[in-house]
PDB file of C-alpha atoms in Angstrom:
ATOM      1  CA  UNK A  21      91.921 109.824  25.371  1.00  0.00           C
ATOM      2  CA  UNK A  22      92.390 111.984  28.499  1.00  0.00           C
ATOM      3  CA  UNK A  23      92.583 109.297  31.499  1.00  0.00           C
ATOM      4  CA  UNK A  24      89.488 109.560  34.379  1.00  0.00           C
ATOM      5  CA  UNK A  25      89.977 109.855  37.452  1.00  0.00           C
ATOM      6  CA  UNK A  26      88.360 110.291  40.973  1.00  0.00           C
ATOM      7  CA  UNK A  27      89.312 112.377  43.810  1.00  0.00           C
ATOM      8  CA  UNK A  28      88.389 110.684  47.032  1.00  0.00           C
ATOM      9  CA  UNK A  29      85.093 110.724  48.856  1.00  0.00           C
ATOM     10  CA  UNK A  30      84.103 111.970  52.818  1.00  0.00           C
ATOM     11  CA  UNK A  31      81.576 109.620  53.270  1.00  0.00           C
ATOM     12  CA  UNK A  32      79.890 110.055  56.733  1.00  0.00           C
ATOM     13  CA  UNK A  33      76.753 107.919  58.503  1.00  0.00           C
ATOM     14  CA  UNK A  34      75.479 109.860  61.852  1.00  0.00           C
ATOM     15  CA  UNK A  35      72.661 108.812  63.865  1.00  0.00           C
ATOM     16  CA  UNK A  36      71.920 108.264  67.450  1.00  0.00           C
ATOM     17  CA  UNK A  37      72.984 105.133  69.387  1.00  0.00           C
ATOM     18  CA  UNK A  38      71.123 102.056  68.255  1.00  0.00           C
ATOM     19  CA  UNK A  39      69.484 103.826  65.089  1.00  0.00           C
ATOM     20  CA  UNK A  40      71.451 101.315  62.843  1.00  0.00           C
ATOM     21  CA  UNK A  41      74.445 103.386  61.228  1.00  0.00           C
ATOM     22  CA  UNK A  42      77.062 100.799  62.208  1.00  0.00           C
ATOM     23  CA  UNK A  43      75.220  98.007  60.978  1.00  0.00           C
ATOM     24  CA  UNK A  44      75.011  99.747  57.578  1.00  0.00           C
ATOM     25  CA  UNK A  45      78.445 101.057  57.545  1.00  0.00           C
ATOM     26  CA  UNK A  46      79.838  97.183  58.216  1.00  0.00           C
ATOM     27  CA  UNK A  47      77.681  96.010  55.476  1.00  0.00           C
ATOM     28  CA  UNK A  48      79.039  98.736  53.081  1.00  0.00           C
ATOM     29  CA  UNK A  49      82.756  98.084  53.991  1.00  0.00           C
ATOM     30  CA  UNK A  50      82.012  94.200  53.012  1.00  0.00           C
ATOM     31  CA  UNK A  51      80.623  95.030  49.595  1.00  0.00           C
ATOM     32  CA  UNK A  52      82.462  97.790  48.230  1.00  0.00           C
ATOM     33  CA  UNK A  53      86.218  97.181  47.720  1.00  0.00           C
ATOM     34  CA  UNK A  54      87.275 101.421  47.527  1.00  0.00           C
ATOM     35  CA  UNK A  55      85.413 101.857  50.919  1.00  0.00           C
ATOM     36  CA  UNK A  56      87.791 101.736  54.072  1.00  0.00           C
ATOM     37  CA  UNK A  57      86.591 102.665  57.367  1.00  0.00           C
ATOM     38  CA  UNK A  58      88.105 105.963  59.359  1.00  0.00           C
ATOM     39  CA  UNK A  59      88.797 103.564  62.407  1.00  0.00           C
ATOM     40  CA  UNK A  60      88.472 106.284  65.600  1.00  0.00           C
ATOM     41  CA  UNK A  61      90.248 106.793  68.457  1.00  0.00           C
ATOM     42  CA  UNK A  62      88.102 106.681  72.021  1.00  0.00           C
ATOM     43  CA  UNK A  63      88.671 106.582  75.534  1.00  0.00           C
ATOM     44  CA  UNK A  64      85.651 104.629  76.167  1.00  0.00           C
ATOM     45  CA  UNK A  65      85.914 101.300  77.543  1.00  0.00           C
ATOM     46  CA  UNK A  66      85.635  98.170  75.137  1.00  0.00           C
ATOM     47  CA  UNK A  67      82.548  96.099  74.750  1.00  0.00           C
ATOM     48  CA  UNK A  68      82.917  92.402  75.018  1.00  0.00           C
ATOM     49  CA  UNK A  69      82.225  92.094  71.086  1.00  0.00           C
ATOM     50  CA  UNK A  70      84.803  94.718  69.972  1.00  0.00           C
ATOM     51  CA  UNK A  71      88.230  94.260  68.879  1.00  0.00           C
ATOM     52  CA  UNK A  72      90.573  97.215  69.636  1.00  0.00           C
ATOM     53  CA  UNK A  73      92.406  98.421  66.105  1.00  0.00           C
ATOM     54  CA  UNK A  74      89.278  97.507  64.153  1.00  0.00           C
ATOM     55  CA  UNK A  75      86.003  99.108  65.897  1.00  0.00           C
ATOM     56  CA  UNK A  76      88.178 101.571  67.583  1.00  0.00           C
ATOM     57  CA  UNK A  77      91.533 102.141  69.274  1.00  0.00           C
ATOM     58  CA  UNK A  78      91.424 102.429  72.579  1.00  0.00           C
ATOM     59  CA  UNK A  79      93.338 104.833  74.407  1.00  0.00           C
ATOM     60  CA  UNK A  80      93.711 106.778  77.539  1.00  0.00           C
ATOM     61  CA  UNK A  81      92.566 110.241  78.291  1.00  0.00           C
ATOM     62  CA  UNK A  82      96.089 111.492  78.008  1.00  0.00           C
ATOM     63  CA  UNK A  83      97.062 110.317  74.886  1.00  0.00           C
ATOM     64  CA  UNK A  84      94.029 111.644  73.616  1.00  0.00           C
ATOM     65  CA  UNK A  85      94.471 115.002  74.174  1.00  0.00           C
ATOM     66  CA  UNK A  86      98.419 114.558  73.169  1.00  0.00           C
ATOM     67  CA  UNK A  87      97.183 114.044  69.700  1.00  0.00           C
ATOM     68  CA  UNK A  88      94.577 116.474  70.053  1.00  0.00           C
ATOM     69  CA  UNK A  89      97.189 119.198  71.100  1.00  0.00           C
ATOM     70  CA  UNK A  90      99.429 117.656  68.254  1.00  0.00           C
ATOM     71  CA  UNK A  91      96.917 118.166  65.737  1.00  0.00           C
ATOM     72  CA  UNK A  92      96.641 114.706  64.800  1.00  0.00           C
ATOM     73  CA  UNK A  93      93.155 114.612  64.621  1.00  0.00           C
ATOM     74  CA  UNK A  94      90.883 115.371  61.993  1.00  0.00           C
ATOM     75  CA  UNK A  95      87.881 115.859  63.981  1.00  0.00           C
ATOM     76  CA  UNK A  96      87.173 115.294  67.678  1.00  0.00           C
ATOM     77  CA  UNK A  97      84.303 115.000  70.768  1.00  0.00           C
ATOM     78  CA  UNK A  98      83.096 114.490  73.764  1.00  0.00           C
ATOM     79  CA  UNK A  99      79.741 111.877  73.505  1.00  0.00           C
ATOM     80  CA  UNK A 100      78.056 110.330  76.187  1.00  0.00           C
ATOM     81  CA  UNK A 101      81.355 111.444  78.735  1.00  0.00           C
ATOM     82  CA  UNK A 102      83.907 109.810  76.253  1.00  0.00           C
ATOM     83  CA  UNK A 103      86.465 111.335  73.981  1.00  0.00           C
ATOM     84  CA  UNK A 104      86.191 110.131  70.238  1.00  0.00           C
ATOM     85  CA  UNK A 105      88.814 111.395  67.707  1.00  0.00           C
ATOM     86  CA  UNK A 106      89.590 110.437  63.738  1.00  0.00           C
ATOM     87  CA  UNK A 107      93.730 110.205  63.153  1.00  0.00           C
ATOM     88  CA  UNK A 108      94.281 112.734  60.595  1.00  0.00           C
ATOM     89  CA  UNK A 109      97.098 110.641  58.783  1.00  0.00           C
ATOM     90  CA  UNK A 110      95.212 107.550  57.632  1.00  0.00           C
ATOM     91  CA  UNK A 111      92.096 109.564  56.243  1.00  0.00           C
ATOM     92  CA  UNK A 112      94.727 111.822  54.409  1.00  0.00           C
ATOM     93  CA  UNK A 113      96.128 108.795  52.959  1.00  0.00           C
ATOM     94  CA  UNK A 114      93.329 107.105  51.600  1.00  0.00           C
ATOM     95  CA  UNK A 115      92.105 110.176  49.732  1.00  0.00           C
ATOM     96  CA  UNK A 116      95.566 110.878  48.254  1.00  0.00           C
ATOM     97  CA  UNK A 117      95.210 106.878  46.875  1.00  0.00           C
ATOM     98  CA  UNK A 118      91.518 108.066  45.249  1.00  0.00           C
ATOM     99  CA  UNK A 119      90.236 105.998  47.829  1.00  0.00           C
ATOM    100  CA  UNK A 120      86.689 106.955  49.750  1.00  0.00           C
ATOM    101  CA  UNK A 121      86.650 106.868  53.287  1.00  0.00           C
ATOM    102  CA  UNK A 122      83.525 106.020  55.553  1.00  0.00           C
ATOM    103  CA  UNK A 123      83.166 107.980  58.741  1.00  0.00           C
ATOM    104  CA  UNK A 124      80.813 106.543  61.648  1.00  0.00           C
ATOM    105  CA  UNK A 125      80.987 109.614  63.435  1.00  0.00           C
ATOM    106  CA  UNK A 126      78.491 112.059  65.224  1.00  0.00           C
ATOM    107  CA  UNK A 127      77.020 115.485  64.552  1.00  0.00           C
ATOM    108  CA  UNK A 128      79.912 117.074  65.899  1.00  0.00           C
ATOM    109  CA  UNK A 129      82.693 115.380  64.623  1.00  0.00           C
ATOM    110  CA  UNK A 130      80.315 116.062  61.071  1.00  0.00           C
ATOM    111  CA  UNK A 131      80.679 119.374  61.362  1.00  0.00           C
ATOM    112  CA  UNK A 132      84.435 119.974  62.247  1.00  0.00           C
ATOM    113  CA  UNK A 133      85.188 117.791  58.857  1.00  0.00           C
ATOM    114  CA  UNK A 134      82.576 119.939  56.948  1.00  0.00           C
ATOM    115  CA  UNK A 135      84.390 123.306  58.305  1.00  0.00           C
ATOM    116  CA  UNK A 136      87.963 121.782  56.765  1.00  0.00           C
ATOM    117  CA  UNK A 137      86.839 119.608  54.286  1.00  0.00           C
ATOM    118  CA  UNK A 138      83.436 120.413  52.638  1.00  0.00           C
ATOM    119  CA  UNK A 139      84.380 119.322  49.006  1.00  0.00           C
ATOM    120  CA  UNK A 140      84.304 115.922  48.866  1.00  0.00           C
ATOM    121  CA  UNK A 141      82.101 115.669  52.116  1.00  0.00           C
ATOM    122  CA  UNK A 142      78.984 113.673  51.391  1.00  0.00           C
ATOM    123  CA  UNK A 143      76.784 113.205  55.214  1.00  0.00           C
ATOM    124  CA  UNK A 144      73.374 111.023  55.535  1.00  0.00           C
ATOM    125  CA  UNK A 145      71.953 111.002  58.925  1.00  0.00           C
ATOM    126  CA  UNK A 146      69.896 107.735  60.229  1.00  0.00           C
ATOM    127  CA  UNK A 147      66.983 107.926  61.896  1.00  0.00           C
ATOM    128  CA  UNK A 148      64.928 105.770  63.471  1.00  0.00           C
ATOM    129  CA  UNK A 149      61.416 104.593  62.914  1.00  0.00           C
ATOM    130  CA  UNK A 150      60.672 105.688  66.303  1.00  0.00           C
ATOM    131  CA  UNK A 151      61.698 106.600  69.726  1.00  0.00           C
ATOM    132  CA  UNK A 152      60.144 103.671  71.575  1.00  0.00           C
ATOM    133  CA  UNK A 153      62.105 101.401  69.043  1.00  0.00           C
ATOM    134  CA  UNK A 154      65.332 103.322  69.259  1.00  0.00           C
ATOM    135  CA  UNK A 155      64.769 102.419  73.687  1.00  0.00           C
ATOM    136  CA  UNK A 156      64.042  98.659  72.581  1.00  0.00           C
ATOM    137  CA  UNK A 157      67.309  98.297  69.914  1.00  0.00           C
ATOM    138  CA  UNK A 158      69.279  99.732  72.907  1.00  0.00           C
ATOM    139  CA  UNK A 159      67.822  97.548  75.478  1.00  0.00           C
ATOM    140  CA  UNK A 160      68.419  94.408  73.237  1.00  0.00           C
ATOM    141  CA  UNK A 161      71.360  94.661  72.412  1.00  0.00           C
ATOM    142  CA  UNK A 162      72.553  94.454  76.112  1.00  0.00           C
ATOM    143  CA  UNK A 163      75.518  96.099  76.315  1.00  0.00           C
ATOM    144  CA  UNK A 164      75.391  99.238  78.761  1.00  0.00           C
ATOM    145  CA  UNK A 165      74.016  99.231  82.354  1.00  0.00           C
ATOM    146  CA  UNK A 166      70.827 101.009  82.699  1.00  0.00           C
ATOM    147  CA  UNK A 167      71.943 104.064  83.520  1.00  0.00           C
ATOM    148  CA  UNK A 168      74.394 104.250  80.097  1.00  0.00           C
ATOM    149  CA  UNK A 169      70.846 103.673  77.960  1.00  0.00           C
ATOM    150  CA  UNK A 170      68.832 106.554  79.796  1.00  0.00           C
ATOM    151  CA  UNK A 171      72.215 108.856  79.056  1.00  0.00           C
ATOM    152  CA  UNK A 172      72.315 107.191  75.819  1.00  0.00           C
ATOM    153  CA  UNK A 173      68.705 108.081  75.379  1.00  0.00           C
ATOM    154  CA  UNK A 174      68.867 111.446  76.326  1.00  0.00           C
ATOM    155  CA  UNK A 175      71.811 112.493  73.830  1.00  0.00           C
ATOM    156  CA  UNK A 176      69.777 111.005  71.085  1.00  0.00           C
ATOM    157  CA  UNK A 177      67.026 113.915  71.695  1.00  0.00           C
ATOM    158  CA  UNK A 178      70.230 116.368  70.809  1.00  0.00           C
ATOM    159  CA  UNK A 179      71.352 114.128  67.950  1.00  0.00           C
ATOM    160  CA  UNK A 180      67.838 113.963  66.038  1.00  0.00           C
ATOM    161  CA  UNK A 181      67.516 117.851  66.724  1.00  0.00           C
ATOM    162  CA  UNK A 182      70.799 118.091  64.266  1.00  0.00           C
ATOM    163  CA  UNK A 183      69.496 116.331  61.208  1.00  0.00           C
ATOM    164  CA  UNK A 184      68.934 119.833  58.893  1.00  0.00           C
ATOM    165  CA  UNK A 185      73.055 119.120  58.726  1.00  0.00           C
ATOM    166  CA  UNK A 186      73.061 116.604  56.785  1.00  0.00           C
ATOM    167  CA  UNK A 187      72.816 116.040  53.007  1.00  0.00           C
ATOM    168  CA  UNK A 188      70.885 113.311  53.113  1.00  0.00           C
ATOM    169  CA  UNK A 189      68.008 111.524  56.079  1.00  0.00           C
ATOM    170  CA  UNK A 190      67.129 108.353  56.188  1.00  0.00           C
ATOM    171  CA  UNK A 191      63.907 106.739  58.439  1.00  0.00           C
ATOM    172  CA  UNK A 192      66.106 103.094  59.274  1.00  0.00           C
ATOM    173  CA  UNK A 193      62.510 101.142  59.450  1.00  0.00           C
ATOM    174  CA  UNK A 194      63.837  98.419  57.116  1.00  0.00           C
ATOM    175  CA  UNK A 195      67.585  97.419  57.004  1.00  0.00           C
ATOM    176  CA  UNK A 196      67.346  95.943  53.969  1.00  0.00           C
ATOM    177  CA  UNK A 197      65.652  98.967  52.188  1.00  0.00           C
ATOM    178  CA  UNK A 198      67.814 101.825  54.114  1.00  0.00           C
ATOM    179  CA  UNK A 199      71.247  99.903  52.529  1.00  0.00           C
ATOM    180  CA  UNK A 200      69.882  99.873  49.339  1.00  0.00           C
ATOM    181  CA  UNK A 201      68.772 104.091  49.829  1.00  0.00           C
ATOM    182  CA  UNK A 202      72.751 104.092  51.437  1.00  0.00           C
ATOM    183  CA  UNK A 203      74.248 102.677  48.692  1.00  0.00           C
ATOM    184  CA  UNK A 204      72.460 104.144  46.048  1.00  0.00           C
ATOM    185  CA  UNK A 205      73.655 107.846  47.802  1.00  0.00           C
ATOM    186  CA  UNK A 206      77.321 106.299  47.646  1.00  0.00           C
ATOM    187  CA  UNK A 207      77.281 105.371  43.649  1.00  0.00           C
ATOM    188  CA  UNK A 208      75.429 109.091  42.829  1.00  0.00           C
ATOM    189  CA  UNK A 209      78.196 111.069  44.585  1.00  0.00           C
ATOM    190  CA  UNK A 210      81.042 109.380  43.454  1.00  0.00           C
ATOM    191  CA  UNK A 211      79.426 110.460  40.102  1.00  0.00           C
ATOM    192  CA  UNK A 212      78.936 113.850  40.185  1.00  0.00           C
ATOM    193  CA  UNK A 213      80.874 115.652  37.480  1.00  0.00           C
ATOM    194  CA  UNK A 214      82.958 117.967  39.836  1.00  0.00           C
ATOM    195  CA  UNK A 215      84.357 115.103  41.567  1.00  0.00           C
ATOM    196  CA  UNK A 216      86.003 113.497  37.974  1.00  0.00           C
ATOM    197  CA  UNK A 217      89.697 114.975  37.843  1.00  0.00           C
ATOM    198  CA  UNK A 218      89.904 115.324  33.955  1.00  0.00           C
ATOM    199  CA  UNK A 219      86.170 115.614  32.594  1.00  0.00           C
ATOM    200  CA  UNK A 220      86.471 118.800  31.019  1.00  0.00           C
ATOM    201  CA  UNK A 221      89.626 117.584  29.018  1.00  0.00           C
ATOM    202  CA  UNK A 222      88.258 114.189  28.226  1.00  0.00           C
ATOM    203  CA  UNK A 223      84.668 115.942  26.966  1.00  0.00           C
ATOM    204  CA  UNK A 224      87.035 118.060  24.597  1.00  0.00           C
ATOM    205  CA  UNK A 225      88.408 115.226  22.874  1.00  0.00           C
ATOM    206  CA  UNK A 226      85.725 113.661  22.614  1.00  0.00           C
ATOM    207  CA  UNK A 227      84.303 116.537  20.519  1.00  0.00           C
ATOM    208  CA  UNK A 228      87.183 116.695  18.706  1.00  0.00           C
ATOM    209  CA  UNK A 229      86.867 112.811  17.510  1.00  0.00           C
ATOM    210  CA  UNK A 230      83.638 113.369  16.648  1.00  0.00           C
ATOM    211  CA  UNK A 231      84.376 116.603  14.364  1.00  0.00           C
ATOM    212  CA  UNK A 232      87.321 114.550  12.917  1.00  0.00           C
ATOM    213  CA  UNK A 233      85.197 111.348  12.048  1.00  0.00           C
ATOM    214  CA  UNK A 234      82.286 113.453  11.036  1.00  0.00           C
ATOM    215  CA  UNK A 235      83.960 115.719   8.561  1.00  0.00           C
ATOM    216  CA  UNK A 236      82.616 116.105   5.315  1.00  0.00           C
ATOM    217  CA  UNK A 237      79.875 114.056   6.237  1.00  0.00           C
ATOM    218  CA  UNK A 238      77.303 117.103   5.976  1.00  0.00           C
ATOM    219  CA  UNK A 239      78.426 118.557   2.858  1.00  0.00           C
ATOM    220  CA  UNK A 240      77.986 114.931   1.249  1.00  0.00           C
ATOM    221  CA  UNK A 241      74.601 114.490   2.941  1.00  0.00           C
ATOM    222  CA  UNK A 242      73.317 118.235   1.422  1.00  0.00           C
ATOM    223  CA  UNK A 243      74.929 117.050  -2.201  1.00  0.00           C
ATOM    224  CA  UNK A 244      73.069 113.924  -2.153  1.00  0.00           C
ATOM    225  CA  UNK A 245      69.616 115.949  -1.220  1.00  0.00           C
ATOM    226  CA  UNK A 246      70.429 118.450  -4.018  1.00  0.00           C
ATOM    227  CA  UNK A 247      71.128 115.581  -6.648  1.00  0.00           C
ATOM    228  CA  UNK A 248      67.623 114.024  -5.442  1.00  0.00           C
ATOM    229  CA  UNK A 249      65.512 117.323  -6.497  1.00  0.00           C
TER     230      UNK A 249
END
């Protein structure tokens, strides 16, 4: 039989700071072993709890733009004053492997990859299950000053505004539930029958089999109904 394959998925989670998209894409990197995270590029300064070459990589403002000018990256933006960028290479990689690739990325970055690579480009957008929770996630989790939350805050008004973009939306009032909605987008899409290299051909033969181990069985059947009368 004609072998299946897959070509490899875009697989993007957008949604304002604190809204939850990084907690889900973590979770989804831990459970499913053909995920692998488009680690970005940023010029933003590292948090106490990241680790540079696995969150992000951090780099300077110049070498940002040198692979920006290079065409090295994918996609790229300015959010909240920072740069962010995804190295073209590594994503280009993964998909040539069949392997899906998970994109943490915001509406902009979205919709550069969706002008070069709309295909294979599957984007849910997180919300969350309110603005005065979205103000209390980002004022528990500690991280920023004051200042970076009411910036942080503000950007998120222009983020929501954005979510007709996306393929799929998602109200983040339950982890639990919103992974399981995630995951069950993830399993569909890989699914769909214009992503299996090969379906068409494999279908064929299938059809063929069948007429092959089916012959002669209809003539027999309308003998034995004759002989019956």
């Amino acid at each position: 039989m004609v072998e299946l394959t897959r070509r490899g998925l875009l697989f993007v989670l957008s949604s304002p700071s604190g809204a939850g998209k990084s907690t889900l894409a973590q979770q989804l990197l831990r459970d499913d072993g053909n995920l692998e995270l488009s680690v970005s590029v940023t010029t933003r300064k590292r948090r106490t709890s990241e680790i540079d070459g696995h969150h992000y990589h951090f780099i300077d403002e110049a070498h940002f733009h040198q692979m920006a000018e290079r065409q090295d990256l994918l996609e790229w933006a300015e959010v909240h004053g920072n740069f962010y960028g995804t190295p073209r290479e590594a994503v280009e990689t993964a998909l040539s492997k069949g392997r899906d690739v998970l994109f943490d990325i915001d509406y902009q970055g979205t919709r550069q990859i969706a002008e070069k690579m709309s295909a294979d480009l599957v984007r849910i957008f997180i919300l969350p299950p309110s603005f005065g929770e979205l103000k209390a996630r980002l004022e528990r989790r500690a991280e920023d000053s004051s200042g970076t939350i009411e910036r942080r805050l503000e950007n998120a008004k222009h983020e929501i505004r954005e979510w007709e973009s996306y393929d799929y939306v998602i109200v983040n009032d339950d982890l639990g539930r919103s992974y399981a909605k995630v995951k069950a987008i993830l399993e569909a899409e890989r699914n769909r029958r214009e992503r299996v290299t090969g379906l068409p051909a494999f279908v064929t033969e299938l059809l063929d089999e069948a007429a092959e181990l089916t012959k002669g069985t209809g003539s027999e059947a309308a003998s034995a109904g004759t002989a019956q009368k």
